mmCIF file of C-alpha atoms in Angstrom:
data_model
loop_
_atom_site.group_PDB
_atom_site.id
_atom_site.type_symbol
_atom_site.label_atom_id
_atom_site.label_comp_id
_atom_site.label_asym_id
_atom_site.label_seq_id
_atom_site.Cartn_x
_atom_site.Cartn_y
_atom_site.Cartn_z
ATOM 1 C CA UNK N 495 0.000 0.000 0.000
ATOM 2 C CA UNK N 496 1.352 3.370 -0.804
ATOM 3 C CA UNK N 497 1.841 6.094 1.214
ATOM 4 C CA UNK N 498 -0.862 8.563 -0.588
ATOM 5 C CA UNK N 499 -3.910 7.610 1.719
ATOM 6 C CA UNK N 500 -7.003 10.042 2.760
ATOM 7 C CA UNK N 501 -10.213 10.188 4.277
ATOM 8 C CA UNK N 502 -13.094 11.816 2.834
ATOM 9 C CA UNK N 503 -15.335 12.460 5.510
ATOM 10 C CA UNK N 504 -19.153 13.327 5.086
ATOM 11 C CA UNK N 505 -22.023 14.384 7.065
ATOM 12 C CA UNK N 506 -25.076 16.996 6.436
ATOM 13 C CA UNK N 507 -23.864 17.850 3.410
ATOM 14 C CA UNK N 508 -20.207 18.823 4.443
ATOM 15 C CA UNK N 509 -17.541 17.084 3.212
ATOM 16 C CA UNK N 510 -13.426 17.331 4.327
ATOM 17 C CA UNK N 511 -10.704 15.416 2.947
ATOM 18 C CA UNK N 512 -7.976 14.810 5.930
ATOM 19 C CA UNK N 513 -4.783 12.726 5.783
ATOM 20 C CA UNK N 514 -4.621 10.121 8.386
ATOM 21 C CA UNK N 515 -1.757 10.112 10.808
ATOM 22 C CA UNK N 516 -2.207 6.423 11.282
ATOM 23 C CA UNK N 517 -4.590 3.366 9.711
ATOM 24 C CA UNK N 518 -5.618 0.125 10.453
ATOM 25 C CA UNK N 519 -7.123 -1.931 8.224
ATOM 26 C CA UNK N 520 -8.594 -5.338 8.953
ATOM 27 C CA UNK N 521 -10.092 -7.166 6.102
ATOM 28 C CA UNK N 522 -12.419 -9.973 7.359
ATOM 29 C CA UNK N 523 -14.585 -11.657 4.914
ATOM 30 C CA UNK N 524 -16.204 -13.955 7.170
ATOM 31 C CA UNK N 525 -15.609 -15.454 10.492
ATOM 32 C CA UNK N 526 -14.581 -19.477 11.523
ATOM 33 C CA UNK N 527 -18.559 -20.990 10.807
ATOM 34 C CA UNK N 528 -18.161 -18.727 7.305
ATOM 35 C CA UNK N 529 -20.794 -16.166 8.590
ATOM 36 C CA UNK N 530 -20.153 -12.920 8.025
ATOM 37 C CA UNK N 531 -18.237 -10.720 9.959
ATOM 38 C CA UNK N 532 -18.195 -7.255 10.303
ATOM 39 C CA UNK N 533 -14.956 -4.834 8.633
ATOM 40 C CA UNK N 534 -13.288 -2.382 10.950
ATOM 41 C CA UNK N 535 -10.682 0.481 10.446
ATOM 42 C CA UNK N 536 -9.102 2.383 12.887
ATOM 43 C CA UNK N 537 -7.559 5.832 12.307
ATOM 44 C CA UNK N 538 -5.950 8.839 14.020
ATOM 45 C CA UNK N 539 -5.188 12.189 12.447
ATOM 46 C CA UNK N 540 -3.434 15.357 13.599
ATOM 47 C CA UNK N 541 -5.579 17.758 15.169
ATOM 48 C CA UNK N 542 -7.694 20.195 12.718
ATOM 49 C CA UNK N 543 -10.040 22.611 13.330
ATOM 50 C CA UNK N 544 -12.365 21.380 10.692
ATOM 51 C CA UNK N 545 -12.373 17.965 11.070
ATOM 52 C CA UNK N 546 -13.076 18.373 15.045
ATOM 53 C CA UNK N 547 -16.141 20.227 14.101
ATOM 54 C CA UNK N 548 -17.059 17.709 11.932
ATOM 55 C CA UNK N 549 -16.354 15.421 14.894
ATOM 56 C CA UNK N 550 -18.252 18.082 16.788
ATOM 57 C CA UNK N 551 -21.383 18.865 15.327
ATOM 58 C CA UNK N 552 -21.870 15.973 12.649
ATOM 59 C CA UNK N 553 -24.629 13.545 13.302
ATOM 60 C CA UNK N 554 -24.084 10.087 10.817
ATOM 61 C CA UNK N 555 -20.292 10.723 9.078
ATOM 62 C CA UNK N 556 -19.752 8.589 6.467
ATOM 63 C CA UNK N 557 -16.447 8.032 5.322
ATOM 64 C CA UNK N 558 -14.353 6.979 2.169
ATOM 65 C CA UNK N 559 -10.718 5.582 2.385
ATOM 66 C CA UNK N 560 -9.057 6.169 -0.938
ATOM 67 C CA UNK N 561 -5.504 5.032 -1.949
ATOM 68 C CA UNK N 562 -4.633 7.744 -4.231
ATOM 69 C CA UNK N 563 -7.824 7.426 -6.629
ATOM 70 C CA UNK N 564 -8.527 4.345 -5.557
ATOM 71 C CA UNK N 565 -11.021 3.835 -2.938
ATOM 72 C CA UNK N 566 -10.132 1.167 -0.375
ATOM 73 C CA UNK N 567 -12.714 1.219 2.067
ATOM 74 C CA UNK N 568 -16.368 3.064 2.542
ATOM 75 C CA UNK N 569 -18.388 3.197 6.128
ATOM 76 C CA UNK N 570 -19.305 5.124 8.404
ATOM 77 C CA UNK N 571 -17.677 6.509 11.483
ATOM 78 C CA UNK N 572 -18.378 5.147 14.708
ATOM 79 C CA UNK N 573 -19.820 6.895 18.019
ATOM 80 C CA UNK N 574 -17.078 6.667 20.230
ATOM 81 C CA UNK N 575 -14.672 9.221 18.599
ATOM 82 C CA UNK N 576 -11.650 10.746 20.781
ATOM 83 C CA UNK N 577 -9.190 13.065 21.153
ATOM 84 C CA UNK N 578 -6.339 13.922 23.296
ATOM 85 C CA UNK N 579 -6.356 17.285 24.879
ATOM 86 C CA UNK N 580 -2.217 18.733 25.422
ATOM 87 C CA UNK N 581 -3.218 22.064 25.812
ATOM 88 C CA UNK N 582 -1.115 24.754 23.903
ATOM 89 C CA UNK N 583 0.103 25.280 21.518
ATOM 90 C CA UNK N 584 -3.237 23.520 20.434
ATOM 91 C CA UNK N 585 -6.140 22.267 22.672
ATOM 92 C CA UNK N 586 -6.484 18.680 20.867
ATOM 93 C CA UNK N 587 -4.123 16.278 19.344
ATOM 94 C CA UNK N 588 -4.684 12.748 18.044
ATOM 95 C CA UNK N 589 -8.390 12.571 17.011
ATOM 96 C CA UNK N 590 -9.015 8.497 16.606
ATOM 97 C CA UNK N 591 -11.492 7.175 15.329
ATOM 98 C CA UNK N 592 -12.912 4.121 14.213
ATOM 99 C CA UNK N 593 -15.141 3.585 10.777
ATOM 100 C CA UNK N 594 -17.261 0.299 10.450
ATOM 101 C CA UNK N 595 -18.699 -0.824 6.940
ATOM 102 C CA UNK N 596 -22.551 -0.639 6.592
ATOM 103 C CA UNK N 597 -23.447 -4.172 8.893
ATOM 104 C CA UNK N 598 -25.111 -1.556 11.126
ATOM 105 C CA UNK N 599 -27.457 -0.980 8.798
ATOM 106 C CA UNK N 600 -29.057 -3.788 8.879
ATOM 107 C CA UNK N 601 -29.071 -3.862 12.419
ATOM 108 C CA UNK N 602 -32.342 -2.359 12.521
ATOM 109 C CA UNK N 603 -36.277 -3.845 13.471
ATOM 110 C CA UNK N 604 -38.909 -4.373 11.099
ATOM 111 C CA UNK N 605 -41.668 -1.647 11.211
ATOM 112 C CA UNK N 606 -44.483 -3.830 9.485
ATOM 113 C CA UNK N 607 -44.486 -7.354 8.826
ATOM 114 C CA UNK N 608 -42.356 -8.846 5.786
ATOM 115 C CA UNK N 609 -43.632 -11.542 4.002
ATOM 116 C CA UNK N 610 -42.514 -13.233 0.543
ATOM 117 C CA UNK N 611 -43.975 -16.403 -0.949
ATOM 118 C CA UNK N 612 -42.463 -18.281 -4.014
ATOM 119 C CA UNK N 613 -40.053 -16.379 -4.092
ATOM 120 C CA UNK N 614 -36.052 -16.020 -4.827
ATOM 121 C CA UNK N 615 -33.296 -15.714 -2.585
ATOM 122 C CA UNK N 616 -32.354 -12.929 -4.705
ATOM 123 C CA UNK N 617 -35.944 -11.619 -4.184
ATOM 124 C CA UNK N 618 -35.298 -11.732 -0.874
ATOM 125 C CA UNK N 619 -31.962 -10.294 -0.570
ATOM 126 C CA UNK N 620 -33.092 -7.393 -2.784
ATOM 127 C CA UNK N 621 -35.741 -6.844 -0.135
ATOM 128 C CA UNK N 622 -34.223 -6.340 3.107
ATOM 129 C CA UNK N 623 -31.040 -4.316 1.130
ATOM 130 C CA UNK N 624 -34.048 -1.876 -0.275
ATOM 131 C CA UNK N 625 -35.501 -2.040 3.464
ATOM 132 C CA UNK N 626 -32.296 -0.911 5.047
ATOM 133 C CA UNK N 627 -30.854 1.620 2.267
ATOM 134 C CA UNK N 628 -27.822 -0.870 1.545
ATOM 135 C CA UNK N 629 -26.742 -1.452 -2.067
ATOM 136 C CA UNK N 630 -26.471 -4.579 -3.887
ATOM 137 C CA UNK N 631 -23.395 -4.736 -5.948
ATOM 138 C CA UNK N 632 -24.601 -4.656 -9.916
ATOM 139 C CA UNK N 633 -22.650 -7.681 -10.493
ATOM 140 C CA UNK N 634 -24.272 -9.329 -7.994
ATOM 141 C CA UNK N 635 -27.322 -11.912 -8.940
ATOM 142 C CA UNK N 636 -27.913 -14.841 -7.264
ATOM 143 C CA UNK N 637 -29.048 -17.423 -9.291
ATOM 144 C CA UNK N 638 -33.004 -17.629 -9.892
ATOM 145 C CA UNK N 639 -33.233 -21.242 -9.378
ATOM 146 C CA UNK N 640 -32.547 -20.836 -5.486
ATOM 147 C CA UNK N 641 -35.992 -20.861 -5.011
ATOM 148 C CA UNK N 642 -37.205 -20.019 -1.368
ATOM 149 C CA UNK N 643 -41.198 -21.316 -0.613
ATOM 150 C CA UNK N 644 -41.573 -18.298 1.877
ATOM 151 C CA UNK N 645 -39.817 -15.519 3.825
ATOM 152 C CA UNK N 646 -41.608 -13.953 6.753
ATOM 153 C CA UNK N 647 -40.372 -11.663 9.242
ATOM 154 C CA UNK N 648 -42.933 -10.188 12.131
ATOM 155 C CA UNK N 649 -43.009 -7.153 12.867
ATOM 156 C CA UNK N 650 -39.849 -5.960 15.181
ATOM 157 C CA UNK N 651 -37.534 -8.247 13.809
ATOM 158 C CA UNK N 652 -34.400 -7.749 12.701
ATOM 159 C CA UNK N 653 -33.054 -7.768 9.366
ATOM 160 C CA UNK N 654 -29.455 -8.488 10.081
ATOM 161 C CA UNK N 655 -30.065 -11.673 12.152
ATOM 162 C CA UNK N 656 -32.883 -12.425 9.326
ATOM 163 C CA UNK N 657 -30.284 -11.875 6.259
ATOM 164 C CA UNK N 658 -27.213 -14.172 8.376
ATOM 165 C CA UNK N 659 -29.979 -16.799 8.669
ATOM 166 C CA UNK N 660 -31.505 -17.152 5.577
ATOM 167 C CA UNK N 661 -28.082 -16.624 3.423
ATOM 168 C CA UNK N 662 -26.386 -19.394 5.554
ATOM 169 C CA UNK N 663 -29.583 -21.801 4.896
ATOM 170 C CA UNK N 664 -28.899 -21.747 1.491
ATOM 171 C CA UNK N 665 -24.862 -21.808 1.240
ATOM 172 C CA UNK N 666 -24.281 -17.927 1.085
ATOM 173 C CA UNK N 667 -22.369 -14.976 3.323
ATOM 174 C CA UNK N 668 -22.051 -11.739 2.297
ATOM 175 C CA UNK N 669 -19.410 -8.810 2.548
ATOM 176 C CA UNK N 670 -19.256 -5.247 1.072
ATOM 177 C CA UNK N 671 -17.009 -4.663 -1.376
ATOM 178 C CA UNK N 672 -14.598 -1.128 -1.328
ATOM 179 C CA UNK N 673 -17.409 0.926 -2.309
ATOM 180 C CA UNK N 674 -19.618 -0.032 0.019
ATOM 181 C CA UNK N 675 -21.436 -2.350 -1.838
ATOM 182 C CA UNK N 676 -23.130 -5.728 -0.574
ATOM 183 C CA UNK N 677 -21.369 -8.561 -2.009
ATOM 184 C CA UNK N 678 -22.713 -12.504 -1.665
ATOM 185 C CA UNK N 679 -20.522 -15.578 -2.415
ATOM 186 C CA UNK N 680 -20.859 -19.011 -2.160
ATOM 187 C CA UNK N 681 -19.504 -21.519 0.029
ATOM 188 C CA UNK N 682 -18.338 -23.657 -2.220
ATOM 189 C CA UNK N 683 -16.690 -21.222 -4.090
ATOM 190 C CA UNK N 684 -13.869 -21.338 -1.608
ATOM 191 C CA UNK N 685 -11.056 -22.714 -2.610
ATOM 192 C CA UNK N 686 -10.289 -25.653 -0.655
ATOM 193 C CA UNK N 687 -6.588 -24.000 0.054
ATOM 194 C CA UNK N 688 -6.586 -19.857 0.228
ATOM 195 C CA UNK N 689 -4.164 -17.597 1.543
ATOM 196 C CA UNK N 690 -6.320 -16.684 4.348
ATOM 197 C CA UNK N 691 -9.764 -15.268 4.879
ATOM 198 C CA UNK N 692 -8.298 -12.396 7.154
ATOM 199 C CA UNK N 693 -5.491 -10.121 6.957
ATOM 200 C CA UNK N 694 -4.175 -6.637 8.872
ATOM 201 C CA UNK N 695 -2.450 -4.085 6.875
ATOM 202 C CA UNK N 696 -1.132 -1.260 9.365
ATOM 203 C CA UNK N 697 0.371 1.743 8.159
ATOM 204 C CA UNK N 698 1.891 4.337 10.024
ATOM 205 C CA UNK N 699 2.925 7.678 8.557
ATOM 206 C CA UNK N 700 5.630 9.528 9.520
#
């Protein structure tokens, strides 16, 4: 990885660009039982004035990790932002921060009742990614012959324990891709020997 990396940082309609003083990347496609697993970075920049009011005043910050032109990583930033205050000559240093791909978002309850009948797993994956504002990769089709009789979720349940089950019951996990994108693959497209299925890139700027 080269040494040209930013952040682009967004939230109600304000948008910085801020190079990190530190990043650590963790790339986990899925965990041990080959259910997914949620994709973390965590990242500390030199104290500016407006990324901490950003920090500050910002409600949901979404944020875009770009190699150069390349983008390496899209999420969103999460709650427990900090800083360390060492007075003058400046009254913060070392913001840090950590920025979690869009799992959240399906971490949310049903507010009606969902129900699909001869249906696709497609279908259905198209339906709770609509439901929770998460996009679907274009390349992305599951086959139409995984055929699903019915898919019902009461109201108040939620859609990430719903997608996990119903994606594992028929071979599947899922990840999102650098842009932010949901991706599905297939169990048995794993290779039967692969590098590994997790991997830590840390880079530390002078």
């Amino acid at each position: 990885m080269s040494q040209n990396i930013t952040v682009e940082l967004q939230s109600n309609g304000t948008t910085i660009v801020e190079e990190p003083k530190t990043i650590s990347i963790a790339k986990n496609i899925c965990n041990e039982n080959l259910q997914h697993q949620e994709q973390a970075i965590q990242v500390s920049f030199n104290y500016s004035q407006q990324l901490f009011s950003l920090m500050a005043i910002g409600e949901e910050i979404t944020a875009v990790v770009k190699d150069g032109s390349t983008v390496i990583f899209t999420g969103i930033v999460n709650e427990d932002v900090s800083w360390t205050d060492e007075g003058n000559p400046y009254p913060v240093h070392d913001i840090q921060m950590t920025i979690r791909d869009f799992t959240q978002k399906f971490d949310v309850t049903t507010e009606e009742e969902v129900g699909l009948i001869d249906t696709t797993l497609s279908a259905v994956v198209n339906q709770i990614c609509g439901d929770c504002g998460v996009t679907v990769a274009s390349s992305q089709i599951i086959p139409s012959a995984v055929e699903v009789e019915a898919f019902v979720l009461d109201k108040g349940s939620n859609y990430k324990t719903a997608l996990d089950n119903i994606l594992f019951q028929y071979g599947y996990s899922y990840f999102f891709n650098a842009s932010g994108q949901f991706v599905y693959f297939n169990f048995n497209d794993i290779p039967d020997q692969m590098e590994t299925l997790s991997e830590e890139e840390i880079l530390n700027k002078p």
